[in-house]
């Protein structure tokens, strides 16, 4: 008899691997399909580290989600017997009126989070290699830090398989169908039937749900690792915090301690638009120079030899929030997840749980109104 899966997950990156883990933990029959190898570096979830922070400058609504994410990352560490999360503390830096500072302060106050406001002198004391200007201030939050994305996804996938999930790699989803009877998926290797589908295809989402006309844009982002020219041991110290610095209005650079392959820094504002299958994966000299010009002003000790680079993709929505909702035409059995907009990884543990609740119970205990698809289809009145 043909096997009918409870849920077929399309894409096994950050969100898909978490869904596979969470759904199989609940005893559901899960099929996960991934076009590349496990934990590859061709999507949006590679590059050694991802920031996690609690005083969320994008919107206070994210705070309960990130708090649940922390709990679930710690639970995953326990189950996988793997260190995944490092709490280094974090600095959200900008001018007094900057989005990053004001937004982090708002979330901290609204949710009664522990935080400290630092002036420029105090920022220099906490992170002596960051040469901020005198008008800069920061929110210091103690629980911020970073996750290792590769280890997180590997843990989800290994545990999902142990819990009975069928995970297929190097298999591309070509088409799908859904009606009130169930769903079917055609891939490069075969055809599968199920009761429900989750789309967690990251930068490729638009190709699979082009009928929805979501206003999704994919952007090319570059990551840089430098070898410090001075104070190398300072950059490698366990006390080195993560930081996000809004150095000009809407322009951000952020970074991490040295994790053994150089010190990673990147821009958070969006790069050029791209197509996921045609993206240029080579980092150009002028892109390195753009980062060096920021380092010259703000972190001159780090402006040493380039250790390595990587290219990644932000899948952006116009308001920079997530998309977590059922397909507008298949609200009973097709769930769409696009929690990127450049800041989704930290939530992957909670999003797997939320998606599982939506699949099983059609609701979530979290407020996810901000992420509804409906916001893109509101009728405009003149
Ligand atoms: C440079 C960079 C830095 C970031 N920094 C942070 C950070 O510090 N903190 C943070 O919280 N977030 C950060 N983010 C965002 C975060 O990494 C992403 O939100 C998250 O990783 C996206 O996960 P995803 O599952 O949606 O996509 P992915 O992990 O890319 O997974 C999508 C998967 O679907 C597969 N797929 C697509 N189409 C098909 C198909 N047809 N058939 C089969 N498989 C398919 C793909 O191969 C891929 O594996 C960053 C992102 C980037 C790019």
mmCIF file with all atom_site columns, N, CA, C and O in Angstrom, residues 172-212:
data_model
loop_
_atom_site.group_PDB
_atom_site.id
_atom_site.type_symbol
_atom_site.label_atom_id
_atom_site.label_alt_id
_atom_site.label_comp_id
_atom_site.label_asym_id
_atom_site.label_entity_id
_atom_site.label_seq_id
_atom_site.pdbx_PDB_ins_code
_atom_site.Cartn_x
_atom_site.Cartn_y
_atom_site.Cartn_z
_atom_site.occupancy
_atom_site.B_iso_or_equiv
_atom_site.pdbx_formal_charge
_atom_site.auth_seq_id
_atom_site.auth_comp_id
_atom_site.auth_asym_id
_atom_site.auth_atom_id
_atom_site.pdbx_PDB_model_num
ATOM 1   N N  . UNK A 1 172 ? 15.308 17.145 -5.481 1.00 0.00 ? 172 UNK A N  1
ATOM 2   C CA . UNK A 1 172 ? 14.690 18.472 -5.645 1.00 0.00 ? 172 UNK A CA 1
ATOM 3   C C  . UNK A 1 172 ? 13.183 18.337 -5.824 1.00 0.00 ? 172 UNK A C  1
ATOM 4   O O  . UNK A 1 172 ? 12.721 17.503 -6.599 1.00 0.00 ? 172 UNK A O  1
ATOM 5   N N  . UNK A 1 173 ? 12.436 19.165 -5.138 1.00 0.00 ? 173 UNK A N  1
ATOM 6   C CA . UNK A 1 173 ? 10.974 19.193 -5.331 1.00 0.00 ? 173 UNK A CA 1
ATOM 7   C C  . UNK A 1 173 ? 10.693 19.962 -6.624 1.00 0.00 ? 173 UNK A C  1
ATOM 8   O O  . UNK A 1 173 ? 11.160 21.086 -6.810 1.00 0.00 ? 173 UNK A O  1
ATOM 9   N N  . UNK A 1 174 ? 9.940  19.324 -7.517 1.00 0.00 ? 174 UNK A N  1
ATOM 10  C CA . UNK A 1 174 ? 9.660  19.949 -8.816 1.00 0.00 ? 174 UNK A CA 1
ATOM 11  C C  . UNK A 1 174 ? 8.264  20.559 -8.853 1.00 0.00 ? 174 UNK A C  1
ATOM 12  O O  . UNK A 1 174 ? 8.070  21.630 -9.430 1.00 0.00 ? 174 UNK A O  1
ATOM 13  N N  . UNK A 1 175 ? 7.281  19.881 -8.266 1.00 0.00 ? 175 UNK A N  1
ATOM 14  C CA . UNK A 1 175 ? 5.921  20.425 -8.263 1.00 0.00 ? 175 UNK A CA 1
ATOM 15  C C  . UNK A 1 175 ? 5.125  19.814 -7.118 1.00 0.00 ? 175 UNK A C  1
ATOM 16  O O  . UNK A 1 175 ? 5.555  18.827 -6.504 1.00 0.00 ? 175 UNK A O  1
ATOM 17  N N  . UNK A 1 176 ? 3.994  20.376 -6.841 1.00 0.00 ? 176 UNK A N  1
ATOM 18  C CA . UNK A 1 176 ? 3.143  19.880 -5.747 1.00 0.00 ? 176 UNK A CA 1
ATOM 19  C C  . UNK A 1 176 ? 1.689  20.200 -6.060 1.00 0.00 ? 176 UNK A C  1
ATOM 20  O O  . UNK A 1 176 ? 1.393  21.063 -6.889 1.00 0.00 ? 176 UNK A O  1
ATOM 21  N N  . UNK A 1 177 ? 0.825  19.472 -5.389 1.00 0.00 ? 177 UNK A N  1
ATOM 22  C CA . UNK A 1 177 ? -0.616 19.720 -5.539 1.00 0.00 ? 177 UNK A CA 1
ATOM 23  C C  . UNK A 1 177 ? -1.269 19.532 -4.184 1.00 0.00 ? 177 UNK A C  1
ATOM 24  O O  . UNK A 1 177 ? -0.812 18.706 -3.378 1.00 0.00 ? 177 UNK A O  1
ATOM 25  N N  . UNK A 1 178 ? -2.357 20.251 -3.965 1.00 0.00 ? 178 UNK A N  1
ATOM 26  C CA . UNK A 1 178 ? -3.115 20.053 -2.720 1.00 0.00 ? 178 UNK A CA 1
ATOM 27  C C  . UNK A 1 178 ? -4.595 20.218 -3.006 1.00 0.00 ? 178 UNK A C  1
ATOM 28  O O  . UNK A 1 178 ? -4.987 21.066 -3.823 1.00 0.00 ? 178 UNK A O  1
ATOM 29  N N  . UNK A 1 179 ? -5.393 19.386 -2.373 1.00 0.00 ? 179 UNK A N  1
ATOM 30  C CA . UNK A 1 179 ? -6.852 19.584 -2.386 1.00 0.00 ? 179 UNK A CA 1
ATOM 31  C C  . UNK A 1 179 ? -7.393 19.070 -1.061 1.00 0.00 ? 179 UNK A C  1
ATOM 32  O O  . UNK A 1 179 ? -6.609 18.701 -0.172 1.00 0.00 ? 179 UNK A O  1
ATOM 33  N N  . UNK A 1 180 ? -8.677 19.016 -0.933 1.00 0.00 ? 180 UNK A N  1
ATOM 34  C CA . UNK A 1 180 ? -9.237 18.654 0.374  1.00 0.00 ? 180 UNK A CA 1
ATOM 35  C C  . UNK A 1 180 ? -8.920 17.208 0.762  1.00 0.00 ? 180 UNK A C  1
ATOM 36  O O  . UNK A 1 180 ? -9.011 16.835 1.931  1.00 0.00 ? 180 UNK A O  1
ATOM 37  N N  . UNK A 1 181 ? -8.500 16.385 -0.207 1.00 0.00 ? 181 UNK A N  1
ATOM 38  C CA . UNK A 1 181 ? -8.159 14.977 0.083  1.00 0.00 ? 181 UNK A CA 1
ATOM 39  C C  . UNK A 1 181 ? -6.743 14.829 0.643  1.00 0.00 ? 181 UNK A C  1
ATOM 40  O O  . UNK A 1 181 ? -6.418 13.825 1.263  1.00 0.00 ? 181 UNK A O  1
ATOM 41  N N  . UNK A 1 182 ? -5.856 15.784 0.330  1.00 0.00 ? 182 UNK A N  1
ATOM 42  C CA . UNK A 1 182 ? -4.468 15.665 0.794  1.00 0.00 ? 182 UNK A CA 1
ATOM 43  C C  . UNK A 1 182 ? -3.525 16.384 -0.158 1.00 0.00 ? 182 UNK A C  1
ATOM 44  O O  . UNK A 1 182 ? -3.933 17.244 -0.944 1.00 0.00 ? 182 UNK A O  1
ATOM 45  N N  . UNK A 1 183 ? -2.236 16.008 -0.071 1.00 0.00 ? 183 UNK A N  1
ATOM 46  C CA . UNK A 1 183 ? -1.217 16.699 -0.875 1.00 0.00 ? 183 UNK A CA 1
ATOM 47  C C  . UNK A 1 183 ? -0.377 15.674 -1.620 1.00 0.00 ? 183 UNK A C  1
ATOM 48  O O  . UNK A 1 183 ? -0.267 14.512 -1.198 1.00 0.00 ? 183 UNK A O  1
ATOM 49  N N  . UNK A 1 184 ? 0.197  16.082 -2.734 1.00 0.00 ? 184 UNK A N  1
ATOM 50  C CA . UNK A 1 184 ? 1.164  15.220 -3.412 1.00 0.00 ? 184 UNK A CA 1
ATOM 51  C C  . UNK A 1 184 ? 2.327  16.079 -3.895 1.00 0.00 ? 184 UNK A C  1
ATOM 52  O O  . UNK A 1 184 ? 2.168  17.271 -4.201 1.00 0.00 ? 184 UNK A O  1
ATOM 53  N N  . UNK A 1 185 ? 3.493  15.448 -3.944 1.00 0.00 ? 185 UNK A N  1
ATOM 54  C CA . UNK A 1 185 ? 4.723  16.172 -4.275 1.00 0.00 ? 185 UNK A CA 1
ATOM 55  C C  . UNK A 1 185 ? 5.492  15.358 -5.302 1.00 0.00 ? 185 UNK A C  1
ATOM 56  O O  . UNK A 1 185 ? 5.694  14.152 -5.129 1.00 0.00 ? 185 UNK A O  1
ATOM 57  N N  . UNK A 1 186 ? 5.916  16.015 -6.381 1.00 0.00 ? 186 UNK A N  1
ATOM 58  C CA . UNK A 1 186 ? 6.755  15.347 -7.376 1.00 0.00 ? 186 UNK A CA 1
ATOM 59  C C  . UNK A 1 186 ? 8.177  15.890 -7.230 1.00 0.00 ? 186 UNK A C  1
ATOM 60  O O  . UNK A 1 186 ? 8.380  17.113 -7.177 1.00 0.00 ? 186 UNK A O  1
ATOM 61  N N  . UNK A 1 187 ? 9.133  14.980 -7.153 1.00 0.00 ? 187 UNK A N  1
ATOM 62  C CA . UNK A 1 187 ? 10.532 15.388 -6.994 1.00 0.00 ? 187 UNK A CA 1
ATOM 63  C C  . UNK A 1 187 ? 11.367 14.807 -8.139 1.00 0.00 ? 187 UNK A C  1
ATOM 64  O O  . UNK A 1 187 ? 10.846 14.069 -8.984 1.00 0.00 ? 187 UNK A O  1
ATOM 65  N N  . UNK A 1 188 ? 12.660 15.121 -8.113 1.00 0.00 ? 188 UNK A N  1
ATOM 66  C CA . UNK A 1 188 ? 13.573 14.562 -9.119 1.00 0.00 ? 188 UNK A CA 1
ATOM 67  C C  . UNK A 1 188 ? 13.677 13.039 -8.987 1.00 0.00 ? 188 UNK A C  1
ATOM 68  O O  . UNK A 1 188 ? 14.177 12.379 -9.893 1.00 0.00 ? 188 UNK A O  1
ATOM 69  N N  . UNK A 1 189 ? 13.225 12.466 -7.879 1.00 0.00 ? 189 UNK A N  1
ATOM 70  C CA . UNK A 1 189 ? 13.349 11.009 -7.668 1.00 0.00 ? 189 UNK A CA 1
ATOM 71  C C  . UNK A 1 189 ? 12.026 10.256 -7.627 1.00 0.00 ? 189 UNK A C  1
ATOM 72  O O  . UNK A 1 189 ? 12.029 9.039  -7.699 1.00 0.00 ? 189 UNK A O  1
ATOM 73  N N  . UNK A 1 190 ? 10.925 10.939 -7.413 1.00 0.00 ? 190 UNK A N  1
ATOM 74  C CA . UNK A 1 190 ? 9.675  10.182 -7.294 1.00 0.00 ? 190 UNK A CA 1
ATOM 75  C C  . UNK A 1 190 ? 8.494  11.053 -6.938 1.00 0.00 ? 190 UNK A C  1
ATOM 76  O O  . UNK A 1 190 ? 8.538  12.288 -7.095 1.00 0.00 ? 190 UNK A O  1
ATOM 77  N N  . UNK A 1 191 ? 7.434  10.394 -6.460 1.00 0.00 ? 191 UNK A N  1
ATOM 78  C CA . UNK A 1 191 ? 6.218  11.113 -6.105 1.00 0.00 ? 191 UNK A CA 1
ATOM 79  C C  . UNK A 1 191 ? 5.767  10.641 -4.720 1.00 0.00 ? 191 UNK A C  1
ATOM 80  O O  . UNK A 1 191 ? 5.857  9.441  -4.425 1.00 0.00 ? 191 UNK A O  1
ATOM 81  N N  . UNK A 1 192 ? 5.313  11.549 -3.898 1.00 0.00 ? 192 UNK A N  1
ATOM 82  C CA . UNK A 1 192 ? 4.933  11.210 -2.521 1.00 0.00 ? 192 UNK A CA 1
ATOM 83  C C  . UNK A 1 192 ? 3.574  11.807 -2.197 1.00 0.00 ? 192 UNK A C  1
ATOM 84  O O  . UNK A 1 192 ? 3.220  12.876 -2.720 1.00 0.00 ? 192 UNK A O  1
ATOM 85  N N  . UNK A 1 193 ? 2.866  11.106 -1.307 1.00 0.00 ? 193 UNK A N  1
ATOM 86  C CA . UNK A 1 193 ? 1.555  11.617 -0.901 1.00 0.00 ? 193 UNK A CA 1
ATOM 87  C C  . UNK A 1 193 ? 1.549  11.884 0.606  1.00 0.00 ? 193 UNK A C  1
ATOM 88  O O  . UNK A 1 193 ? 2.249  11.206 1.372  1.00 0.00 ? 193 UNK A O  1
ATOM 89  N N  . UNK A 1 194 ? 0.782  12.874 0.994  1.00 0.00 ? 194 UNK A N  1
ATOM 90  C CA . UNK A 1 194 ? 0.703  13.192 2.415  1.00 0.00 ? 194 UNK A CA 1
ATOM 91  C C  . UNK A 1 194 ? -0.605 13.874 2.751  1.00 0.00 ? 194 UNK A C  1
ATOM 92  O O  . UNK A 1 194 ? -1.440 14.114 1.888  1.00 0.00 ? 194 UNK A O  1
ATOM 93  N N  . UNK A 1 195 ? -0.727 14.176 4.048  1.00 0.00 ? 195 UNK A N  1
ATOM 94  C CA . UNK A 1 195 ? -1.928 14.904 4.483  1.00 0.00 ? 195 UNK A CA 1
ATOM 95  C C  . UNK A 1 195 ? -1.678 16.418 4.429  1.00 0.00 ? 195 UNK A C  1
ATOM 96  O O  . UNK A 1 195 ? -2.567 17.181 4.100  1.00 0.00 ? 195 UNK A O  1
ATOM 97  N N  . UNK A 1 196 ? -0.452 16.807 4.785  1.00 0.00 ? 196 UNK A N  1
ATOM 98  C CA . UNK A 1 196 ? -0.150 18.250 4.840  1.00 0.00 ? 196 UNK A CA 1
ATOM 99  C C  . UNK A 1 196 ? 1.273  18.519 4.329  1.00 0.00 ? 196 UNK A C  1
ATOM 100 O O  . UNK A 1 196 ? 2.132  17.629 4.371  1.00 0.00 ? 196 UNK A O  1
ATOM 101 N N  . UNK A 1 197 ? 1.481  19.757 3.898  1.00 0.00 ? 197 UNK A N  1
ATOM 102 C CA . UNK A 1 197 ? 2.822  20.182 3.433  1.00 0.00 ? 197 UNK A CA 1
ATOM 103 C C  . UNK A 1 197 ? 3.281  21.373 4.265  1.00 0.00 ? 197 UNK A C  1
ATOM 104 O O  . UNK A 1 197 ? 2.470  22.236 4.598  1.00 0.00 ? 197 UNK A O  1
ATOM 105 N N  . UNK A 1 198 ? 4.580  21.399 4.539  1.00 0.00 ? 198 UNK A N  1
ATOM 106 C CA . UNK A 1 198 ? 5.199  22.644 5.033  1.00 0.00 ? 198 UNK A CA 1
ATOM 107 C C  . UNK A 1 198 ? 6.220  23.095 3.985  1.00 0.00 ? 198 UNK A C  1
ATOM 108 O O  . UNK A 1 198 ? 7.090  22.316 3.578  1.00 0.00 ? 198 UNK A O  1
ATOM 109 N N  . UNK A 1 199 ? 6.113  24.338 3.560  1.00 0.00 ? 199 UNK A N  1
ATOM 110 C CA . UNK A 1 199 ? 7.136  24.928 2.692  1.00 0.00 ? 199 UNK A CA 1
ATOM 111 C C  . UNK A 1 199 ? 8.141  25.663 3.559  1.00 0.00 ? 199 UNK A C  1
ATOM 112 O O  . UNK A 1 199 ? 7.809  26.654 4.204  1.00 0.00 ? 199 UNK A O  1
ATOM 113 N N  . UNK A 1 200 ? 9.365  25.175 3.563  1.00 0.00 ? 200 UNK A N  1
ATOM 114 C CA . UNK A 1 200 ? 10.446 25.852 4.297  1.00 0.00 ? 200 UNK A CA 1
ATOM 115 C C  . UNK A 1 200 ? 11.647 25.916 3.354  1.00 0.00 ? 200 UNK A C  1
ATOM 116 O O  . UNK A 1 200 ? 12.713 25.421 3.670  1.00 0.00 ? 200 UNK A O  1
ATOM 117 N N  . UNK A 1 201 ? 11.406 26.504 2.192  1.00 0.00 ? 201 UNK A N  1
ATOM 118 C CA . UNK A 1 201 ? 12.378 26.457 1.101  1.00 0.00 ? 201 UNK A CA 1
ATOM 119 C C  . UNK A 1 201 ? 13.293 27.673 1.043  1.00 0.00 ? 201 UNK A C  1
ATOM 120 O O  . UNK A 1 201 ? 14.051 27.845 0.080  1.00 0.00 ? 201 UNK A O  1
ATOM 121 N N  . UNK A 1 202 ? 13.234 28.529 2.062  1.00 0.00 ? 202 UNK A N  1
ATOM 122 C CA . UNK A 1 202 ? 14.162 29.666 2.145  1.00 0.00 ? 202 UNK A CA 1
ATOM 123 C C  . UNK A 1 202 ? 14.107 30.547 0.901  1.00 0.00 ? 202 UNK A C  1
ATOM 124 O O  . UNK A 1 202 ? 13.028 30.965 0.451  1.00 0.00 ? 202 UNK A O  1
ATOM 125 N N  . UNK A 1 203 ? 15.272 30.801 0.325  1.00 0.00 ? 203 UNK A N  1
ATOM 126 C CA . UNK A 1 203 ? 15.376 31.710 -0.827 1.00 0.00 ? 203 UNK A CA 1
ATOM 127 C C  . UNK A 1 203 ? 14.657 31.175 -2.071 1.00 0.00 ? 203 UNK A C  1
ATOM 128 O O  . UNK A 1 203 ? 14.424 31.921 -3.019 1.00 0.00 ? 203 UNK A O  1
ATOM 129 N N  . UNK A 1 204 ? 14.312 29.889 -2.053 1.00 0.00 ? 204 UNK A N  1
ATOM 130 C CA . UNK A 1 204 ? 13.649 29.275 -3.218 1.00 0.00 ? 204 UNK A CA 1
ATOM 131 C C  . UNK A 1 204 ? 12.121 29.260 -3.063 1.00 0.00 ? 204 UNK A C  1
ATOM 132 O O  . UNK A 1 204 ? 11.423 28.706 -3.901 1.00 0.00 ? 204 UNK A O  1
ATOM 133 N N  . UNK A 1 205 ? 11.634 29.834 -1.981 1.00 0.00 ? 205 UNK A N  1
ATOM 134 C CA . UNK A 1 205 ? 10.198 29.724 -1.683 1.00 0.00 ? 205 UNK A CA 1
ATOM 135 C C  . UNK A 1 205 ? 9.323  30.225 -2.838 1.00 0.00 ? 205 UNK A C  1
ATOM 136 O O  . UNK A 1 205 ? 8.343  29.577 -3.229 1.00 0.00 ? 205 UNK A O  1
ATOM 137 N N  . UNK A 1 206 ? 9.689  31.379 -3.378 1.00 0.00 ? 206 UNK A N  1
ATOM 138 C CA . UNK A 1 206 ? 8.860  31.972 -4.453 1.00 0.00 ? 206 UNK A CA 1
ATOM 139 C C  . UNK A 1 206 ? 8.687  31.038 -5.636 1.00 0.00 ? 206 UNK A C  1
ATOM 140 O O  . UNK A 1 206 ? 7.645  31.034 -6.278 1.00 0.00 ? 206 UNK A O  1
ATOM 141 N N  . UNK A 1 207 ? 9.731  30.229 -5.939 1.00 0.00 ? 207 UNK A N  1
ATOM 142 C CA . UNK A 1 207 ? 9.629  29.311 -7.082 1.00 0.00 ? 207 UNK A CA 1
ATOM 143 C C  . UNK A 1 207 ? 8.549  28.271 -6.826 1.00 0.00 ? 207 UNK A C  1
ATOM 144 O O  . UNK A 1 207 ? 7.889  27.804 -7.750 1.00 0.00 ? 207 UNK A O  1
ATOM 145 N N  . UNK A 1 208 ? 8.385  27.869 -5.561 1.00 0.00 ? 208 UNK A N  1
ATOM 146 C CA . UNK A 1 208 ? 7.448  26.782 -5.237 1.00 0.00 ? 208 UNK A CA 1
ATOM 147 C C  . UNK A 1 208 ? 6.030  27.281 -4.990 1.00 0.00 ? 208 UNK A C  1
ATOM 148 O O  . UNK A 1 208 ? 5.074  26.530 -5.160 1.00 0.00 ? 208 UNK A O  1
ATOM 149 N N  . UNK A 1 209 ? 5.886  28.526 -4.571 1.00 0.00 ? 209 UNK A N  1
ATOM 150 C CA . UNK A 1 209 ? 4.532  29.063 -4.350 1.00 0.00 ? 209 UNK A CA 1
ATOM 151 C C  . UNK A 1 209 ? 4.345  30.339 -5.175 1.00 0.00 ? 209 UNK A C  1
ATOM 152 O O  . UNK A 1 209 ? 3.827  31.342 -4.691 1.00 0.00 ? 209 UNK A O  1
ATOM 153 N N  . UNK A 1 210 ? 4.739  30.268 -6.443 1.00 0.00 ? 210 UNK A N  1
ATOM 154 C CA . UNK A 1 210 ? 4.653  31.459 -7.300 1.00 0.00 ? 210 UNK A CA 1
ATOM 155 C C  . UNK A 1 210 ? 3.202  31.907 -7.461 1.00 0.00 ? 210 UNK A C  1
ATOM 156 O O  . UNK A 1 210 ? 2.937  33.081 -7.713 1.00 0.00 ? 210 UNK A O  1
ATOM 157 N N  . UNK A 1 211 ? 2.248  30.965 -7.265 1.00 0.00 ? 211 UNK A N  1
ATOM 158 C CA . UNK A 1 211 ? 0.821  31.317 -7.380 1.00 0.00 ? 211 UNK A CA 1
ATOM 159 C C  . UNK A 1 211 ? 0.393  32.339 -6.316 1.00 0.00 ? 211 UNK A C  1
ATOM 160 O O  . UNK A 1 211 ? -0.613 33.014 -6.479 1.00 0.00 ? 211 UNK A O  1
ATOM 161 N N  . UNK A 1 212 ? 1.155  32.455 -5.235 1.00 0.00 ? 212 UNK A N  1
ATOM 162 C CA . UNK A 1 212 ? 0.767  33.376 -4.149 1.00 0.00 ? 212 UNK A CA 1
ATOM 163 C C  . UNK A 1 212 ? 1.196  34.826 -4.401 1.00 0.00 ? 212 UNK A C  1
ATOM 164 O O  . UNK A 1 212 ? 0.696  35.738 -3.747 1.00 0.00 ? 212 UNK A O  1
#
